mmCIF file of C-alpha atoms in Angstrom:
data_model
loop_
_atom_site.group_PDB
_atom_site.id
_atom_site.type_symbol
_atom_site.label_atom_id
_atom_site.label_comp_id
_atom_site.label_asym_id
_atom_site.label_seq_id
_atom_site.Cartn_x
_atom_site.Cartn_y
_atom_site.Cartn_z
ATOM 1 C CA MET U 1175 116.052 31.483 79.950
ATOM 2 C CA LYS U 1176 114.777 34.212 77.663
ATOM 3 C CA LYS U 1177 117.869 36.333 78.337
ATOM 4 C CA LEU U 1178 120.114 33.359 77.575
ATOM 5 C CA TYR U 1179 118.503 32.914 74.121
ATOM 6 C CA ILE U 1180 118.979 36.592 73.350
ATOM 7 C CA PHE U 1181 122.627 36.464 74.423
ATOM 8 C CA MET U 1182 123.311 33.379 72.300
ATOM 9 C CA LEU U 1183 121.646 34.984 69.244
ATOM 10 C CA ALA U 1184 123.694 38.151 69.635
ATOM 11 C CA SER U 1185 126.877 36.088 69.886
ATOM 12 C CA LEU U 1186 126.075 34.185 66.686
ATOM 13 C CA VAL U 1187 125.389 37.411 64.800
ATOM 14 C CA ALA U 1188 128.678 38.867 65.988
ATOM 15 C CA ILE U 1189 130.542 35.740 64.898
ATOM 16 C CA GLY U 1190 128.806 35.935 61.510
ATOM 17 C CA PHE U 1191 129.893 39.537 60.985
ATOM 18 C CA ALA U 1192 133.443 38.696 62.023
ATOM 19 C CA ALA U 1193 133.573 35.754 59.622
ATOM 20 C CA CYS U 1194 132.233 37.864 56.763
ATOM 21 C CA SER U 1195 134.659 40.674 57.397
ATOM 22 C CA GLU U 1196 137.621 38.322 56.989
ATOM 23 C CA ASP U 1197 136.491 36.878 53.616
ATOM 24 C CA ASP U 1198 138.627 37.733 50.572
ATOM 25 C CA LEU U 1199 136.453 39.231 47.838
ATOM 26 C CA SER U 1200 137.032 37.792 44.378
ATOM 27 C CA ASP U 1201 137.214 40.035 41.319
ATOM 28 C CA THR U 1202 136.046 37.189 39.058
ATOM 29 C CA THR U 1203 132.661 37.859 37.436
ATOM 30 C CA ILE U 1204 129.978 35.172 37.295
ATOM 31 C CA PHE U 1205 128.827 36.513 33.932
ATOM 32 C CA PRO U 1206 130.394 35.529 30.585
ATOM 33 C CA VAL U 1207 132.674 38.225 29.227
ATOM 34 C CA GLU U 1208 133.780 36.577 25.989
ATOM 35 C CA ALA U 1209 131.783 37.111 22.799
ATOM 36 C CA PRO U 1210 129.807 34.021 21.715
ATOM 37 C CA GLN U 1211 131.025 32.027 18.755
ATOM 38 C CA ARG U 1212 128.974 32.953 15.692
ATOM 39 C CA ASP U 1213 128.887 31.315 12.291
ATOM 40 C CA ALA U 1214 128.020 33.033 9.002
ATOM 41 C CA PHE U 1215 124.264 32.649 9.567
ATOM 42 C CA ASP U 1216 124.488 34.148 13.042
ATOM 43 C CA GLU U 1217 126.361 37.142 11.639
ATOM 44 C CA TRP U 1218 123.775 37.550 8.877
ATOM 45 C CA LEU U 1219 120.987 37.554 11.473
ATOM 46 C CA LEU U 1220 122.792 40.248 13.443
ATOM 47 C CA GLN U 1221 123.084 42.461 10.372
ATOM 48 C CA ASN U 1222 119.545 41.889 9.074
ATOM 49 C CA PHE U 1223 117.395 41.448 12.189
ATOM 50 C CA THR U 1224 119.173 42.349 15.422
ATOM 51 C CA TYR U 1225 120.967 45.584 14.553
ATOM 52 C CA PRO U 1226 118.295 47.247 12.379
ATOM 53 C CA TYR U 1227 115.183 46.024 14.246
ATOM 54 C CA ASN U 1228 116.300 44.763 17.681
ATOM 55 C CA VAL U 1229 114.878 41.336 16.803
ATOM 56 C CA GLU U 1230 116.315 37.974 17.811
ATOM 57 C CA PHE U 1231 115.734 35.297 15.181
ATOM 58 C CA MET U 1232 115.999 32.158 17.307
ATOM 59 C CA TYR U 1233 116.663 29.041 15.240
ATOM 60 C CA LYS U 1234 118.629 26.981 17.770
ATOM 61 C CA PHE U 1235 116.153 24.965 19.790
ATOM 62 C CA LYS U 1236 115.551 26.152 23.360
ATOM 63 C CA ASP U 1237 112.934 24.229 25.292
ATOM 64 C CA ILE U 1238 112.132 27.260 27.441
ATOM 65 C CA GLU U 1239 111.133 29.159 24.284
ATOM 66 C CA SER U 1240 108.942 26.343 22.949
ATOM 67 C CA ASP U 1241 105.541 24.991 23.930
ATOM 68 C CA MET U 1242 106.346 21.971 26.097
ATOM 69 C CA SER U 1243 102.863 20.535 25.625
ATOM 70 C CA TYR U 1244 103.928 19.419 22.122
ATOM 71 C CA THR U 1245 106.589 17.036 20.859
ATOM 72 C CA LEU U 1246 108.670 19.270 18.613
ATOM 73 C CA VAL U 1247 111.660 18.879 16.305
ATOM 74 C CA PRO U 1248 114.481 21.446 16.083
ATOM 75 C CA ALA U 1249 114.812 23.450 12.882
ATOM 76 C CA ASP U 1250 117.397 22.486 10.284
ATOM 77 C CA SER U 1251 119.798 25.452 10.245
ATOM 78 C CA ALA U 1252 120.122 25.559 6.434
ATOM 79 C CA LYS U 1253 116.336 25.637 6.010
ATOM 80 C CA ALA U 1254 116.039 28.166 8.840
ATOM 81 C CA ALA U 1255 118.428 30.416 6.913
ATOM 82 C CA LYS U 1256 116.214 30.203 3.818
ATOM 83 C CA LEU U 1257 113.109 30.974 5.859
ATOM 84 C CA ALA U 1258 114.868 33.920 7.527
ATOM 85 C CA LYS U 1259 115.506 35.455 4.112
ATOM 86 C CA ILE U 1260 111.894 34.882 3.093
ATOM 87 C CA VAL U 1261 110.608 36.401 6.351
ATOM 88 C CA LYS U 1262 112.671 39.513 5.789
ATOM 89 C CA PHE U 1263 111.713 39.824 2.118
ATOM 90 C CA LEU U 1264 107.977 39.135 2.340
ATOM 91 C CA TRP U 1265 107.230 40.446 5.819
ATOM 92 C CA PHE U 1266 109.643 43.064 7.145
ATOM 93 C CA ASP U 1267 110.638 44.556 3.789
ATOM 94 C CA ALA U 1268 107.057 44.605 2.495
ATOM 95 C CA TYR U 1269 105.918 46.679 5.465
ATOM 96 C CA MET U 1270 108.970 48.905 5.297
ATOM 97 C CA GLU U 1271 108.247 49.593 1.617
ATOM 98 C CA THR U 1272 104.605 50.395 2.345
ATOM 99 C CA VAL U 1273 104.631 52.244 5.661
ATOM 100 C CA GLY U 1274 108.268 52.901 6.554
ATOM 101 C CA GLN U 1275 111.106 51.630 8.720
ATOM 102 C CA GLU U 1276 109.903 53.264 11.940
ATOM 103 C CA PHE U 1277 106.695 51.219 11.900
ATOM 104 C CA VAL U 1278 108.682 48.016 11.418
ATOM 105 C CA LYS U 1279 111.197 48.844 14.156
ATOM 106 C CA THR U 1280 108.425 49.728 16.594
ATOM 107 C CA ASN U 1281 105.931 46.932 15.978
ATOM 108 C CA VAL U 1282 107.595 43.734 14.775
ATOM 109 C CA PRO U 1283 108.030 41.062 17.473
ATOM 110 C CA ARG U 1284 111.249 41.150 19.487
ATOM 111 C CA ILE U 1285 111.683 37.370 19.139
ATOM 112 C CA ILE U 1286 111.020 35.137 16.148
ATOM 113 C CA THR U 1287 111.384 31.470 17.030
ATOM 114 C CA VAL U 1288 111.410 28.807 14.326
ATOM 115 C CA ILE U 1289 110.617 25.139 14.929
ATOM 116 C CA GLY U 1290 111.328 22.262 12.560
ATOM 117 C CA SER U 1291 108.013 20.430 12.858
ATOM 118 C CA PRO U 1292 104.373 21.416 13.166
ATOM 119 C CA ALA U 1293 102.799 21.310 16.621
ATOM 120 C CA TYR U 1294 100.239 18.524 16.351
ATOM 121 C CA ASN U 1295 96.990 18.673 18.325
ATOM 122 C CA ASN U 1296 95.055 15.628 19.456
ATOM 123 C CA ASN U 1297 92.167 16.487 17.092
ATOM 124 C CA ASN U 1298 94.347 15.898 14.013
ATOM 125 C CA THR U 1299 94.959 19.613 13.438
ATOM 126 C CA MET U 1300 98.332 21.297 13.635
ATOM 127 C CA VAL U 1301 99.593 24.660 14.791
ATOM 128 C CA MET U 1302 101.487 26.549 12.087
ATOM 129 C CA GLY U 1303 102.270 29.687 14.073
ATOM 130 C CA THR U 1304 101.568 31.575 17.296
ATOM 131 C CA ALA U 1305 101.922 35.121 18.614
ATOM 132 C CA GLU U 1306 102.609 35.705 22.292
ATOM 133 C CA GLY U 1307 102.107 38.873 24.268
ATOM 134 C CA GLY U 1308 102.888 41.218 21.408
ATOM 135 C CA TYR U 1309 106.595 40.440 21.524
ATOM 136 C CA LYS U 1310 107.135 36.939 20.140
ATOM 137 C CA VAL U 1311 106.120 34.940 17.060
ATOM 138 C CA VAL U 1312 106.709 31.219 16.605
ATOM 139 C CA LEU U 1313 106.837 29.768 13.088
ATOM 140 C CA TYR U 1314 106.650 25.997 12.664
ATOM 141 C CA MET U 1315 107.298 23.507 9.846
ATOM 142 C CA VAL U 1316 110.722 24.871 8.897
ATOM 143 C CA ASN U 1317 111.965 21.396 7.975
ATOM 144 C CA TRP U 1318 109.196 21.116 5.358
ATOM 145 C CA LEU U 1319 110.885 23.834 3.305
ATOM 146 C CA THR U 1320 111.975 21.620 0.394
ATOM 147 C CA PRO U 1321 113.116 22.760 -3.075
ATOM 148 C CA GLN U 1322 109.732 21.679 -4.447
ATOM 149 C CA ILE U 1323 107.862 23.877 -1.953
ATOM 150 C CA LEU U 1324 110.198 26.806 -2.666
ATOM 151 C CA GLU U 1325 109.067 26.671 -6.294
ATOM 152 C CA ASN U 1326 105.368 26.757 -5.409
ATOM 153 C CA TYR U 1327 104.149 30.171 -4.235
ATOM 154 C CA GLN U 1328 100.743 28.878 -3.161
ATOM 155 C CA THR U 1329 102.219 26.168 -0.930
ATOM 156 C CA LEU U 1330 104.650 28.674 0.549
ATOM 157 C CA THR U 1331 101.681 30.936 1.213
ATOM 158 C CA ASP U 1332 99.696 28.172 2.906
ATOM 159 C CA TYR U 1333 102.627 27.022 5.055
ATOM 160 C CA TYR U 1334 104.402 30.262 5.947
ATOM 161 C CA PHE U 1335 103.378 33.589 4.381
ATOM 162 C CA THR U 1336 99.770 33.656 5.591
ATOM 163 C CA THR U 1337 100.957 32.603 9.049
ATOM 164 C CA MET U 1338 103.450 35.497 9.200
ATOM 165 C CA HIS U 1339 100.839 38.142 8.434
ATOM 166 C CA HIS U 1340 98.159 36.431 10.537
ATOM 167 C CA GLU U 1341 100.350 36.361 13.648
ATOM 168 C CA PHE U 1342 101.550 39.911 13.040
ATOM 169 C CA MET U 1343 97.937 41.096 12.981
ATOM 170 C CA HIS U 1344 97.462 39.505 16.402
ATOM 171 C CA ILE U 1345 100.391 41.578 17.659
ATOM 172 C CA LEU U 1346 98.895 44.776 16.243
ATOM 173 C CA ASN U 1347 95.514 43.900 17.798
ATOM 174 C CA GLN U 1348 97.174 43.326 21.166
ATOM 175 C CA LYS U 1349 98.636 46.816 20.992
ATOM 176 C CA VAL U 1350 95.533 48.551 19.612
ATOM 177 C CA PRO U 1351 92.267 46.544 19.759
ATOM 178 C CA TYR U 1352 89.987 46.550 16.736
ATOM 179 C CA ASP U 1353 86.343 47.639 16.858
ATOM 180 C CA THR U 1354 84.342 44.785 18.422
ATOM 181 C CA GLU U 1355 81.522 45.543 15.997
ATOM 182 C CA PHE U 1356 83.549 43.298 13.691
ATOM 183 C CA ASP U 1357 82.770 40.302 15.908
ATOM 184 C CA ARG U 1358 79.048 40.945 15.640
ATOM 185 C CA ILE U 1359 78.981 40.559 11.848
ATOM 186 C CA SER U 1360 79.178 36.756 12.122
ATOM 187 C CA GLU U 1361 78.527 36.411 15.849
ATOM 188 C CA LYS U 1362 76.013 33.567 15.531
ATOM 189 C CA ASP U 1363 78.220 31.531 13.179
ATOM 190 C CA TYR U 1364 81.434 31.187 15.207
ATOM 191 C CA VAL U 1365 82.007 27.574 16.236
ATOM 192 C CA SER U 1366 85.028 27.888 18.559
ATOM 193 C CA GLY U 1367 87.169 24.725 18.620
ATOM 194 C CA ASN U 1368 84.966 22.924 16.100
ATOM 195 C CA TRP U 1369 86.228 25.043 13.196
ATOM 196 C CA TYR U 1370 88.188 22.107 11.722
ATOM 197 C CA GLN U 1371 84.948 20.178 11.263
ATOM 198 C CA GLN U 1372 83.689 22.804 8.807
ATOM 199 C CA SER U 1373 84.767 22.697 5.180
ATOM 200 C CA THR U 1374 86.123 25.900 3.692
ATOM 201 C CA GLU U 1375 84.327 25.697 0.360
ATOM 202 C CA GLY U 1376 81.107 24.076 1.507
ATOM 203 C CA VAL U 1377 80.489 25.929 4.779
ATOM 204 C CA ALA U 1378 82.944 28.708 5.589
ATOM 205 C CA LEU U 1379 82.964 30.712 2.361
ATOM 206 C CA PRO U 1380 79.181 30.691 1.795
ATOM 207 C CA SER U 1381 78.769 31.745 5.450
ATOM 208 C CA GLY U 1382 81.061 34.755 5.028
ATOM 209 C CA PHE U 1383 84.382 33.347 6.296
ATOM 210 C CA ILE U 1384 87.464 33.353 4.100
ATOM 211 C CA ARG U 1385 88.598 29.996 5.560
ATOM 212 C CA ASN U 1386 87.270 27.476 8.047
ATOM 213 C CA TYR U 1387 89.800 28.565 10.720
ATOM 214 C CA ALA U 1388 88.235 32.047 10.641
ATOM 215 C CA MET U 1389 85.097 30.440 12.105
ATOM 216 C CA ALA U 1390 86.847 29.864 15.447
ATOM 217 C CA GLU U 1391 86.211 33.339 16.894
ATOM 218 C CA GLY U 1392 86.238 37.033 16.023
ATOM 219 C CA ARG U 1393 89.928 37.725 16.524
ATOM 220 C CA GLU U 1394 90.922 34.749 14.360
ATOM 221 C CA ASP U 1395 88.420 35.842 11.724
ATOM 222 C CA PHE U 1396 89.950 39.337 11.719
ATOM 223 C CA ALA U 1397 93.542 38.094 11.456
ATOM 224 C CA GLU U 1398 92.795 35.382 8.883
ATOM 225 C CA THR U 1399 90.723 37.617 6.600
ATOM 226 C CA TYR U 1400 93.552 40.151 6.628
ATOM 227 C CA ALA U 1401 96.306 37.595 6.056
ATOM 228 C CA GLN U 1402 94.467 35.839 3.229
ATOM 229 C CA TYR U 1403 93.803 39.131 1.460
ATOM 230 C CA ILE U 1404 97.423 40.243 1.769
ATOM 231 C CA THR U 1405 98.923 36.974 0.546
ATOM 232 C CA ASN U 1406 96.372 35.648 -1.953
ATOM 233 C CA THR U 1407 96.823 36.531 -5.597
ATOM 234 C CA ASP U 1408 94.030 38.599 -7.123
ATOM 235 C CA ALA U 1409 92.856 35.563 -9.099
ATOM 236 C CA LEU U 1410 92.745 33.317 -6.012
ATOM 237 C CA TRP U 1411 90.921 35.917 -3.929
ATOM 238 C CA ALA U 1412 88.351 36.405 -6.706
ATOM 239 C CA SER U 1413 87.834 32.643 -6.991
ATOM 240 C CA LYS U 1414 87.132 32.393 -3.250
ATOM 241 C CA LEU U 1415 84.553 35.175 -3.433
ATOM 242 C CA ALA U 1416 82.927 33.384 -6.370
ATOM 243 C CA ILE U 1417 82.617 30.203 -4.299
ATOM 244 C CA ALA U 1418 81.230 32.272 -1.407
ATOM 245 C CA GLY U 1419 78.366 33.491 -3.579
ATOM 246 C CA ASP U 1420 76.683 36.852 -3.331
ATOM 247 C CA ASN U 1421 75.779 36.604 0.362
ATOM 248 C CA GLY U 1422 79.096 35.148 1.537
ATOM 249 C CA ALA U 1423 81.136 37.572 -0.581
ATOM 250 C CA ALA U 1424 79.175 40.544 0.785
ATOM 251 C CA ILE U 1425 79.975 39.491 4.356
ATOM 252 C CA ILE U 1426 83.667 38.921 3.591
ATOM 253 C CA ASN U 1427 83.913 42.316 1.887
ATOM 254 C CA GLN U 1428 82.180 43.966 4.855
ATOM 255 C CA LYS U 1429 84.800 42.451 7.141
ATOM 256 C CA LEU U 1430 87.604 43.486 4.812
ATOM 257 C CA ASP U 1431 86.321 47.064 4.802
ATOM 258 C CA MET U 1432 86.486 47.165 8.612
ATOM 259 C CA ILE U 1433 90.024 45.783 8.509
ATOM 260 C CA ARG U 1434 90.925 48.356 5.858
ATOM 261 C CA THR U 1435 89.613 51.148 8.115
ATOM 262 C CA TYR U 1436 91.401 49.782 11.197
ATOM 263 C CA MET U 1437 94.765 49.612 9.423
ATOM 264 C CA ARG U 1438 94.389 53.005 7.772
ATOM 265 C CA GLU U 1439 93.127 54.988 10.760
ATOM 266 C CA LEU U 1440 95.131 53.345 13.549
ATOM 267 C CA TRP U 1441 98.316 52.260 11.778
ATOM 268 C CA ASN U 1442 98.451 54.496 8.691
ATOM 269 C CA ILE U 1443 98.676 51.445 6.426
ATOM 270 C CA ASP U 1444 96.888 51.087 3.097
ATOM 271 C CA ILE U 1445 96.285 47.327 2.923
ATOM 272 C CA ASP U 1446 95.644 47.515 -0.810
ATOM 273 C CA GLU U 1447 99.140 48.934 -1.330
ATOM 274 C CA LEU U 1448 100.561 46.327 1.053
ATOM 275 C CA HIS U 1449 98.744 43.610 -0.901
ATOM 276 C CA LYS U 1450 100.339 44.870 -4.129
ATOM 277 C CA ALA U 1451 103.802 44.952 -2.543
ATOM 278 C CA VAL U 1452 103.477 41.397 -1.209
ATOM 279 C CA GLN U 1453 102.130 40.117 -4.533
ATOM 280 C CA ARG U 1454 104.971 41.717 -6.475
ATOM 281 C CA ARG U 1455 107.521 40.298 -4.069
ATOM 282 C CA GLY U 1456 105.910 36.890 -4.452
ATOM 283 C CA THR U 1457 106.660 36.968 -8.166
ATOM 284 C CA GLU U 1458 110.267 37.951 -7.369
ATOM 285 C CA LEU U 1459 110.954 35.019 -5.041
ATOM 286 C CA GLY U 1460 112.600 33.054 -7.846
ATOM 287 C CA SER U 1461 115.323 35.677 -8.076
ATOM 288 C CA LEU U 1462 115.965 35.672 -4.322
ATOM 289 C CA ASP U 1463 119.298 33.986 -3.541
ATOM 290 C CA LEU U 1464 118.420 31.502 -0.810
ATOM 291 C CA GLU U 1465 121.652 29.544 -1.059
ATOM 292 C CA ASN U 1466 124.073 32.273 -0.051
ATOM 293 C CA LEU U 1467 124.094 34.672 2.873
ATOM 294 C CA ASN U 1468 124.625 38.093 1.370
#
């Protein structure tokens, strides 16, 4: 019986080989060979993100590129185009002006995904941006980019600019970790997921945190302190330190000094010069043509 099984198996294999040998091979590829249809915005993205930086600016909604634990709204393409120009002007170009094109090409995320709505959490907070694995940044709230918001630098900063620099710092930290001595400065005061229950002016600033979200953990404190310093006007930053008081301001400045050292020694970036570049560009936003792709 064992020999019969072996004989039958050998026969089937032989038949299989014979059948395969008689098949006609097709020269038709399973992969698309025609160039995708691109509109004017797609072409602008190629010229301003893909070709110079190898970055895909993804504004057409793809569920696989979004967080499926949230109910999200696709980005309006016209508003996505405006945000793309702002991202380039206040993020990519600011770094290129300060530290050079090679840094930008090497370190910016390979994918920037934009989503129309915020990502709402069940504790009444919302996600305004995320960084993933050092290669991808997600920016939310694109559909909130109204003409009124475009005229208000502080609102733009709160909704978008701070998020851009905050998430970029996470990418830099993922590539080169910062000194964990930073975390020990306010080690006893981090509150993890309860950060939203702390007020910025009443609790966070006097405790040495630039914003209540910085109280979540060390890495968020590092990224948020950096992002707030880069994007806040000198007057706004000074007003926050005044609210913090002598003790709170001393702690915030200690943290800022460690961030300054990290960026200078490991990335060759002077954050004071970057701050000046971002602030100047903020005053120039009114002259930025957001209606035409040029």
